[in-house]
Tab-separated table of C-alpha atoms in Angstrom:
chain	number	residue	atom	x	y	z
A	1	MET	CA	0.555	-16.030	23.331
A	2	ASN	CA	-2.124	-17.949	25.237
A	3	LYS	CA	-4.285	-20.909	24.221
A	4	GLN	CA	-6.994	-18.616	22.788
A	5	TRP	CA	-4.603	-17.256	20.176
A	6	ILE	CA	-3.276	-20.730	19.341
A	7	GLU	CA	-6.846	-21.968	18.840
A	8	PHE	CA	-7.596	-18.878	16.734
A	9	VAL	CA	-4.703	-19.706	14.406
A	10	GLU	CA	-5.634	-23.383	14.202
A	11	ASN	CA	-9.240	-22.574	13.292
A	12	ILE	CA	-8.207	-20.170	10.530
A	13	LYS	CA	-5.842	-22.749	9.030
A	14	LYS	CA	-8.559	-25.375	9.247
A	15	LEU	CA	-11.017	-23.076	7.492
A	16	TYR	CA	-8.657	-22.393	4.612
A	17	GLY	CA	-7.070	-25.854	4.588
A	18	LYS	CA	-3.567	-24.386	4.406
A	19	ASP	CA	-0.505	-24.124	6.624
A	20	PHE	CA	0.059	-20.603	5.306
A	21	VAL	CA	-2.946	-18.321	4.899
A	22	ALA	CA	-2.458	-15.134	2.889
A	23	LEU	CA	-4.177	-11.874	3.769
A	24	HIS	CA	-6.161	-11.693	0.530
A	25	GLU	CA	-5.910	-13.780	-2.635
A	26	PRO	CA	-7.854	-13.507	-5.896
A	27	THR	CA	-10.394	-16.186	-6.826
A	28	PHE	CA	-10.333	-17.415	-10.434
A	29	ASN	CA	-11.942	-20.246	-12.403
A	30	GLU	CA	-12.644	-21.235	-15.998
A	31	LYS	CA	-14.500	-18.043	-16.884
A	32	GLU	CA	-11.409	-15.867	-16.367
A	33	VAL	CA	-9.368	-18.329	-18.409
A	34	ASP	CA	-11.918	-18.274	-21.235
A	35	TYR	CA	-12.076	-14.474	-21.459
A	36	VAL	CA	-8.321	-13.972	-21.249
A	37	THR	CA	-7.741	-16.768	-23.781
A	38	ASP	CA	-10.142	-15.027	-26.142
A	39	CYS	CA	-7.959	-11.893	-25.931
A	40	VAL	CA	-4.834	-13.893	-26.699
A	41	LYS	CA	-6.395	-15.789	-29.607
A	42	THR	CA	-7.789	-12.648	-31.223
A	43	GLY	CA	-4.633	-10.624	-30.564
A	44	TRP	CA	-6.556	-7.858	-28.771
A	45	VAL	CA	-4.468	-7.756	-25.606
A	46	SER	CA	-3.395	-4.120	-25.331
A	47	SER	CA	-5.223	-0.839	-24.756
A	48	VAL	CA	-7.867	-1.295	-27.453
A	49	GLY	CA	-10.469	-4.034	-27.451
A	50	SER	CA	-14.074	-4.957	-26.766
A	51	TYR	CA	-13.500	-6.082	-23.198
A	52	VAL	CA	-12.506	-2.570	-22.095
A	53	THR	CA	-15.822	-1.180	-23.295
A	54	ARG	CA	-17.708	-4.130	-21.840
A	55	PHE	CA	-16.025	-3.775	-18.457
A	56	GLU	CA	-16.775	-0.056	-18.336
A	57	GLU	CA	-20.429	-0.622	-19.220
A	58	ASP	CA	-20.890	-3.545	-16.817
A	59	LEU	CA	-19.209	-1.667	-13.982
A	60	ALA	CA	-21.291	1.470	-14.505
A	61	LYS	CA	-24.482	-0.612	-14.521
A	62	PHE	CA	-23.522	-2.503	-11.362
A	63	VAL	CA	-22.619	0.623	-9.398
A	64	GLY	CA	-25.468	2.716	-10.760
A	65	VAL	CA	-23.695	5.533	-12.581
A	66	LYS	CA	-23.889	6.695	-16.178
A	67	ARG	CA	-20.206	6.255	-16.955
A	68	ALA	CA	-17.118	4.360	-15.878
A	69	VAL	CA	-13.686	4.994	-17.373
A	70	ALA	CA	-11.286	2.092	-16.908
A	71	VAL	CA	-7.652	2.973	-16.158
A	72	VAL	CA	-4.403	1.304	-15.203
A	73	ASN	CA	-4.800	1.504	-11.393
A	74	GLY	CA	-6.730	3.162	-8.599
A	75	THR	CA	-4.133	5.863	-8.015
A	76	ALA	CA	-4.386	6.956	-11.652
A	77	ALA	CA	-8.168	6.979	-11.318
A	78	LEU	CA	-8.030	9.293	-8.301
A	79	HIS	CA	-5.410	11.514	-9.941
A	80	ILE	CA	-7.624	12.104	-12.977
A	81	ALA	CA	-10.801	12.381	-10.877
A	82	LEU	CA	-9.252	15.245	-8.927
A	83	LYS	CA	-7.918	16.918	-12.049
A	84	ILE	CA	-11.208	16.919	-13.950
A	85	VAL	CA	-13.106	18.544	-11.042
A	86	GLY	CA	-10.667	21.434	-10.987
A	87	VAL	CA	-8.093	20.709	-8.288
A	88	GLU	CA	-5.103	22.897	-9.142
A	89	ALA	CA	-1.575	23.526	-7.925
A	90	ASN	CA	-1.475	24.967	-4.387
A	91	ASP	CA	-5.067	23.973	-3.612
A	92	GLU	CA	-5.695	22.057	-0.411
A	93	VAL	CA	-7.617	18.781	-0.475
A	94	LEU	CA	-9.156	17.409	2.707
A	95	MET	CA	-8.631	13.685	3.300
A	96	PRO	CA	-8.154	11.237	6.153
A	97	SER	CA	-4.633	10.634	7.351
A	98	LEU	CA	-5.736	7.059	8.009
A	99	THR	CA	-5.757	5.887	4.397
A	100	PHE	CA	-3.473	4.238	1.877
A	101	ILE	CA	-0.785	6.622	0.632
A	102	ALA	CA	-2.277	6.704	-2.870
A	103	THR	CA	-4.947	9.124	-1.636
A	104	ALA	CA	-2.302	11.727	-0.782
A	105	ASN	CA	-0.045	10.912	-3.720
A	106	ALA	CA	-2.832	11.564	-6.221
A	107	VAL	CA	-3.236	15.048	-4.755
A	108	SER	CA	0.506	15.636	-4.889
A	109	TYR	CA	0.654	14.705	-8.585
A	110	LEU	CA	-1.387	17.858	-9.185
A	111	GLN	CA	1.002	19.909	-7.015
A	112	ALA	CA	-1.876	20.382	-4.592
A	113	VAL	CA	-1.590	19.950	-0.823
A	114	PRO	CA	-3.112	17.142	1.277
A	115	HIS	CA	-4.896	18.470	4.371
A	116	PHE	CA	-5.405	15.689	6.893
A	117	VAL	CA	-8.587	15.205	8.907
A	118	ASP	CA	-9.656	12.730	11.574
A	119	VAL	CA	-11.874	9.662	11.334
A	120	ASN	CA	-14.829	8.186	13.155
A	121	GLU	CA	-14.038	5.175	15.340
A	122	GLU	CA	-17.063	3.192	14.149
A	123	THR	CA	-16.915	3.779	10.388
A	124	LEU	CA	-13.107	4.260	10.197
A	125	GLY	CA	-13.896	7.004	7.673
A	126	VAL	CA	-13.934	10.812	7.819
A	127	ASP	CA	-15.787	12.139	10.880
A	128	PRO	CA	-18.177	14.814	9.509
A	129	LEU	CA	-19.073	16.337	12.879
A	130	LYS	CA	-15.471	16.781	13.934
A	131	LEU	CA	-14.568	18.070	10.470
A	132	GLU	CA	-17.301	20.712	10.469
A	133	ALA	CA	-16.231	22.020	13.870
A	134	TYR	CA	-12.696	22.255	12.522
A	135	LEU	CA	-13.728	24.083	9.343
A	136	MET	CA	-15.788	26.593	11.309
A	137	GLU	CA	-12.639	27.519	13.193
A	138	MET	CA	-9.913	27.506	10.521
A	139	ALA	CA	-11.636	28.237	7.212
A	140	GLU	CA	-13.811	30.911	5.632
A	141	LEU	CA	-15.861	31.337	2.474
A	142	ARG	CA	-14.684	33.975	0.004
A	143	ASN	CA	-16.706	34.594	-3.149
A	144	GLY	CA	-18.206	31.123	-3.046
A	145	GLU	CA	-14.992	29.217	-2.340
A	146	LEU	CA	-13.483	27.923	0.887
A	147	TYR	CA	-10.094	29.184	2.081
A	148	ASN	CA	-7.729	28.173	4.844
A	149	LYS	CA	-7.353	31.301	6.995
A	150	GLN	CA	-3.864	30.266	8.112
A	151	THR	CA	-2.298	29.315	4.756
A	152	ASN	CA	-4.529	31.503	2.550
A	153	ARG	CA	-4.872	28.568	0.158
A	154	ARG	CA	-8.127	27.498	-1.450
A	155	ILE	CA	-9.609	24.300	-0.004
A	156	LYS	CA	-11.063	22.736	-3.127
A	157	ALA	CA	-12.219	19.227	-2.345
A	158	LEU	CA	-12.947	16.554	0.235
A	159	VAL	CA	-11.852	12.960	-0.422
A	160	PRO	CA	-13.503	10.521	1.999
A	161	MET	CA	-12.247	6.933	1.783
A	162	HIS	CA	-14.461	3.921	2.537
A	163	THR	CA	-11.998	2.036	4.729
A	164	PHE	CA	-11.823	-1.737	4.169
A	165	GLY	CA	-15.150	-1.461	2.331
A	166	HIS	CA	-17.134	0.114	5.194
A	167	PRO	CA	-19.109	3.155	3.981
A	168	CYS	CA	-18.523	6.599	5.464
A	169	MET	CA	-21.313	8.789	6.870
A	170	MET	CA	-22.261	10.056	3.424
A	171	ASP	CA	-25.418	12.026	4.229
A	172	GLU	CA	-23.520	14.271	6.603
A	173	LEU	CA	-20.526	14.566	4.273
A	174	VAL	CA	-22.706	15.548	1.313
A	175	VAL	CA	-24.385	18.290	3.378
A	176	LEU	CA	-21.015	19.488	4.663
A	177	CYS	CA	-19.606	19.744	1.129
A	178	GLU	CA	-22.638	21.692	-0.068
A	179	LYS	CA	-22.414	24.077	2.885
A	180	TYR	CA	-18.691	24.742	2.496
A	181	LYS	CA	-18.560	24.668	-1.330
A	182	LEU	CA	-16.293	21.634	-1.471
A	183	VAL	CA	-16.155	19.200	-4.360
A	184	LEU	CA	-16.842	15.678	-3.088
A	185	VAL	CA	-14.540	13.102	-4.684
A	186	GLU	CA	-14.971	9.624	-3.210
A	187	ASP	CA	-12.034	7.295	-2.809
A	188	ALA	CA	-14.028	4.105	-3.315
A	189	ALA	CA	-10.941	2.022	-4.052
A	190	GLU	CA	-11.917	-0.599	-1.469
A	191	SER	CA	-15.703	-0.477	-1.569
A	192	LEU	CA	-17.022	-2.078	-4.754
A	193	GLY	CA	-20.206	-3.821	-3.623
A	194	SER	CA	-20.742	-1.588	-0.563
A	195	TYR	CA	-23.882	0.499	-0.037
A	196	TYR	CA	-24.900	3.439	2.126
A	197	LYS	CA	-28.669	3.485	2.749
A	198	GLY	CA	-29.185	1.426	-0.396
A	199	GLN	CA	-26.990	3.610	-2.631
A	200	HIS	CA	-23.675	2.276	-3.879
A	201	THR	CA	-20.527	3.962	-2.633
A	202	GLY	CA	-18.810	6.034	-5.271
A	203	THR	CA	-22.075	7.609	-6.427
A	204	PHE	CA	-22.439	10.455	-3.911
A	205	GLY	CA	-19.715	12.757	-5.192
A	206	LYS	CA	-19.202	14.450	-8.529
A	207	VAL	CA	-16.685	11.727	-9.382
A	208	SER	CA	-15.116	8.769	-7.620
A	209	ALA	CA	-12.234	6.351	-8.017
A	210	MET	CA	-12.096	2.571	-7.680
A	211	SER	CA	-9.251	0.057	-7.605
A	212	PHE	CA	-9.023	-3.483	-8.967
A	213	ASN	CA	-5.566	-4.360	-7.702
A	214	GLY	CA	-4.741	-8.021	-7.167
A	215	ASN	CA	-5.825	-7.904	-3.524
A	216	LYS	CA	-9.214	-6.211	-4.032
A	217	ILE	CA	-12.613	-7.923	-3.904
A	218	ILE	CA	-12.442	-8.268	-7.686
A	219	THR	CA	-9.276	-7.799	-9.679
A	220	THR	CA	-8.143	-6.955	-13.169
A	221	GLY	CA	-4.569	-7.770	-12.140
A	222	GLY	CA	-3.924	-4.063	-11.851
A	223	GLY	CA	-6.543	-1.513	-12.696
A	224	GLY	CA	-8.915	1.176	-11.597
A	225	ALA	CA	-11.875	3.221	-12.776
A	226	ILE	CA	-13.290	6.725	-12.647
A	227	LEU	CA	-17.041	6.809	-11.992
A	228	THR	CA	-19.402	9.705	-12.685
A	229	ASP	CA	-22.894	10.668	-13.801
A	230	ASN	CA	-21.464	13.654	-15.671
A	231	GLU	CA	-21.009	12.765	-19.341
A	232	THR	CA	-18.771	15.762	-20.003
A	233	LEU	CA	-16.414	14.837	-17.175
A	234	ALA	CA	-16.397	11.203	-18.290
A	235	ASP	CA	-15.472	12.180	-21.843
A	236	TYR	CA	-12.703	14.406	-20.526
A	237	ALA	CA	-11.403	11.634	-18.261
A	238	LYS	CA	-11.346	9.217	-21.197
A	239	HIS	CA	-9.501	11.780	-23.299
A	240	LEU	CA	-6.869	12.543	-20.674
A	241	THR	CA	-6.228	8.892	-19.864
A	242	THR	CA	-5.684	8.022	-23.526
A	243	THR	CA	-2.804	10.532	-23.952
A	244	ALA	CA	-5.186	13.362	-24.928
A	245	LYS	CA	-5.073	12.151	-28.522
A	246	VAL	CA	-7.504	13.797	-30.918
A	247	PRO	CA	-9.372	11.091	-32.879
A	248	HIS	CA	-8.083	10.752	-36.446
A	249	ARG	CA	-7.628	7.872	-38.883
A	250	TRP	CA	-3.850	8.284	-38.953
A	251	GLU	CA	-2.564	11.566	-37.510
A	252	PHE	CA	-1.056	11.804	-34.019
A	253	ILE	CA	-2.425	15.079	-32.668
A	254	HIS	CA	-2.588	15.644	-28.905
A	255	ASP	CA	-4.344	18.784	-27.689
A	256	GLU	CA	-2.980	18.911	-24.114
A	257	ILE	CA	-0.706	17.042	-21.737
A	258	GLY	CA	-2.349	13.660	-21.314
A	259	TYR	CA	-1.585	10.418	-19.541
A	260	ASN	CA	-1.075	6.878	-20.753
A	261	TYR	CA	-3.408	5.455	-18.126
A	262	ARG	CA	-5.334	3.051	-20.383
A	263	MET	CA	-6.418	-0.315	-19.035
A	264	PRO	CA	-5.259	-3.115	-21.375
A	265	ASN	CA	-7.957	-5.278	-22.937
A	266	ILE	CA	-6.553	-8.441	-21.383
A	267	ASN	CA	-6.927	-6.908	-17.902
A	268	ALA	CA	-10.455	-5.783	-18.691
A	269	ALA	CA	-11.310	-9.343	-19.782
A	270	LEU	CA	-10.274	-10.571	-16.357
A	271	GLY	CA	-12.405	-7.853	-14.788
A	272	CYS	CA	-15.505	-8.802	-16.806
A	273	ALA	CA	-15.316	-12.356	-15.495
A	274	GLN	CA	-14.698	-11.195	-11.935
A	275	LEU	CA	-17.536	-8.680	-11.977
A	276	GLU	CA	-20.009	-11.372	-12.983
A	277	LYS	CA	-19.137	-13.251	-9.783
A	278	LEU	CA	-19.099	-10.265	-7.427
A	279	PRO	CA	-22.540	-10.921	-5.842
A	280	GLU	CA	-21.426	-14.433	-4.914
A	281	PHE	CA	-18.111	-13.116	-3.594
A	282	ILE	CA	-19.979	-10.758	-1.261
A	283	LYS	CA	-22.207	-13.563	0.030
A	284	LYS	CA	-19.108	-15.577	0.866
A	285	LYS	CA	-17.552	-12.575	2.579
A	286	GLN	CA	-20.630	-12.422	4.808
A	287	ARG	CA	-20.105	-16.076	5.746
A	288	LEU	CA	-16.505	-15.283	6.606
A	289	VAL	CA	-17.738	-12.492	8.898
A	290	ALA	CA	-19.935	-15.013	10.711
A	291	PHE	CA	-16.948	-17.330	11.158
A	292	TYR	CA	-14.805	-14.562	12.618
A	293	GLU	CA	-17.604	-13.360	14.875
A	294	LYS	CA	-17.603	-16.734	16.602
A	295	GLN	CA	-13.817	-16.707	16.917
A	296	ILE	CA	-13.535	-13.145	18.228
A	297	ALA	CA	-16.357	-13.694	20.743
A	298	LYS	CA	-13.951	-15.933	22.679
A	299	PHE	CA	-11.665	-12.963	23.412
A	300	GLU	CA	-12.162	-10.144	25.884
A	301	GLY	CA	-11.192	-6.683	24.707
A	302	ILE	CA	-11.309	-7.419	20.960
A	303	ARG	CA	-14.091	-6.563	18.540
A	304	LEU	CA	-14.637	-7.394	14.907
A	305	VAL	CA	-15.352	-4.323	12.787
A	306	LYS	CA	-18.897	-4.631	11.430
A	307	GLU	CA	-20.711	-2.668	8.763
A	308	PRO	CA	-22.074	0.634	10.172
A	309	ILE	CA	-25.834	0.886	10.770
A	310	GLY	CA	-27.709	1.651	7.562
A	311	THR	CA	-24.956	0.318	5.340
A	312	LYS	CA	-23.991	-2.856	3.531
A	313	SER	CA	-20.264	-3.538	3.435
A	314	ASN	CA	-18.368	-5.745	1.015
A	315	TYR	CA	-16.125	-6.668	3.972
A	316	TRP	CA	-13.061	-6.448	1.763
A	317	LEU	CA	-10.650	-6.844	4.675
A	318	GLN	CA	-11.679	-8.417	7.951
A	319	THR	CA	-10.575	-6.116	10.755
A	320	ILE	CA	-10.211	-6.465	14.497
A	321	ILE	CA	-9.792	-3.643	17.004
A	322	MET	CA	-8.030	-4.525	20.251
A	323	ASN	CA	-8.074	-2.624	23.516
A	324	GLU	CA	-5.051	-1.493	25.507
A	325	GLN	CA	-4.376	-4.903	27.091
A	326	TYR	CA	-3.031	-6.143	23.746
A	327	ASN	CA	0.225	-5.137	22.095
A	328	ARG	CA	-0.447	-4.786	18.390
A	329	ASP	CA	3.051	-5.723	17.287
A	330	GLU	CA	3.141	-8.788	19.524
A	331	VAL	CA	-0.134	-9.987	18.008
A	332	LEU	CA	1.123	-9.328	14.469
A	333	ASN	CA	4.400	-11.080	15.151
A	334	PHE	CA	2.651	-14.167	16.544
A	335	LEU	CA	0.061	-14.467	13.749
A	336	ASN	CA	2.610	-14.027	10.967
A	337	GLU	CA	5.088	-16.424	12.555
A	338	GLN	CA	2.305	-19.006	12.747
A	339	GLY	CA	1.555	-18.634	9.035
A	340	VAL	CA	-1.580	-16.502	9.361
A	341	MET	CA	-0.747	-13.399	7.361
A	342	SER	CA	-1.944	-10.287	9.177
A	343	ARG	CA	-1.222	-6.594	8.789
A	344	PRO	CA	-1.596	-3.345	10.743
A	345	ILE	CA	-3.516	-0.441	9.322
A	346	TRP	CA	-1.423	1.939	7.257
A	347	THR	CA	1.001	4.316	8.927
A	348	PRO	CA	-0.997	7.574	9.177
A	349	ILE	CA	0.126	9.663	6.230
A	350	HIS	CA	0.909	12.748	8.289
A	351	GLU	CA	3.655	10.717	9.988
A	352	LEU	CA	5.455	10.028	6.709
A	353	GLU	CA	8.419	12.280	6.002
A	354	MET	CA	7.143	13.837	2.775
A	355	TYR	CA	3.779	14.796	4.307
A	356	ARG	CA	4.726	15.883	7.830
A	357	LYS	CA	4.474	19.587	7.031
A	358	CYS	CA	0.998	19.367	5.517
A	359	PRO	CA	-1.877	21.042	7.384
A	360	ARG	CA	-3.901	18.829	9.683
A	361	MET	CA	-6.508	18.910	12.394
A	362	ASN	CA	-6.303	17.111	15.730
A	363	LEU	CA	-5.934	13.432	14.747
A	364	ASN	CA	-6.431	11.784	18.110
A	365	ILE	CA	-8.773	9.033	16.890
A	366	THR	CA	-6.431	8.268	14.004
A	367	MET	CA	-3.541	7.821	16.412
A	368	ILE	CA	-5.589	5.631	18.758
A	369	LEU	CA	-6.755	3.369	15.940
A	370	LYS	CA	-3.229	3.065	14.570
A	371	LYS	CA	-2.270	1.119	17.706
A	372	LYS	CA	-5.382	-1.071	17.791
A	373	ILE	CA	-6.190	-2.285	14.273
A	374	VAL	CA	-5.141	-5.593	12.744
A	375	ASN	CA	-6.337	-7.012	9.425
A	376	ILE	CA	-6.696	-10.793	9.283
A	377	PRO	CA	-7.099	-13.233	6.320
A	378	SER	CA	-10.049	-12.146	4.223
A	379	HIS	CA	-10.122	-13.893	0.841
A	380	ILE	CA	-12.963	-16.035	-0.427
A	381	VAL	CA	-13.086	-19.538	0.999
A	382	ILE	CA	-16.599	-20.671	2.002
């Protein structure tokens, strides 16, 4: 690699003050220690405790929804979100192929079928114009529901994912879902703190799912949440994720097949502390963007992914897109060998063995981006 890349590595190491720079690390201080210690001292460390309720209430207030239901991880959140809006076995669910595998797995848990759609090169999320042209050709409305004319399966929902924290084109997607009678379920796993035209991501659909894994902008260690303005759906989500147990002073009565998806109190305590610091985290992410802008400006044929017009991104993962003069794997090999942890975007899901036979549209932009995208160190530092 040339002197530009060597300087790039040196400047990143200088910024972080480390010889090895991870892709994304959590940021903790005394507040997390205090809250977690309180759980340990009181003995409330498992799935019951005040911090779970507090985290749910604080999260709902921050995002701007009536209810948040805390669960064990983002995949569980999406699984239950899809279930409570009526996704059933053999339904098809539209989603990008360019997403983390959890998006497709959550659909599969319901014995439904992922149906892969293409993305927009600027937002990295579902392309509504291309999707509508595709639906006009391959789908039809029957008695108020959308069906795939080729498979004869119902197409129940659309799951857009806000890639790396950058909001999708939500106005167009909302209109599309209304027109084609699709339930909109947002995969907001990566976009806590991101806004589309002043409205927080995860608030456009009937329900949405978030993740608080160890590498997210805030973390509960592991964890996720279901967000909704629908009190009935929120109550049902809470019921299902707590093993569908009917409240009683001592009896163990369960009224349907439920899931042990409860977030432990000790994890929620960590989340409460992290959520209090989220605005400051986002400010520091913006400073990191400014640092990378200066670094990337020195290269020809590389651009830093910026928040789409009309949006505010949390910039969870800093992302560069390289043109054809660069070999993605050579760049990744060099950066990682030099101690600057970097990653490609996910393997498009339709290329994975278990999902190769799923229906899909033309995914040309997905396949182009696969060869161009590299994520670079993104955790809080300045």
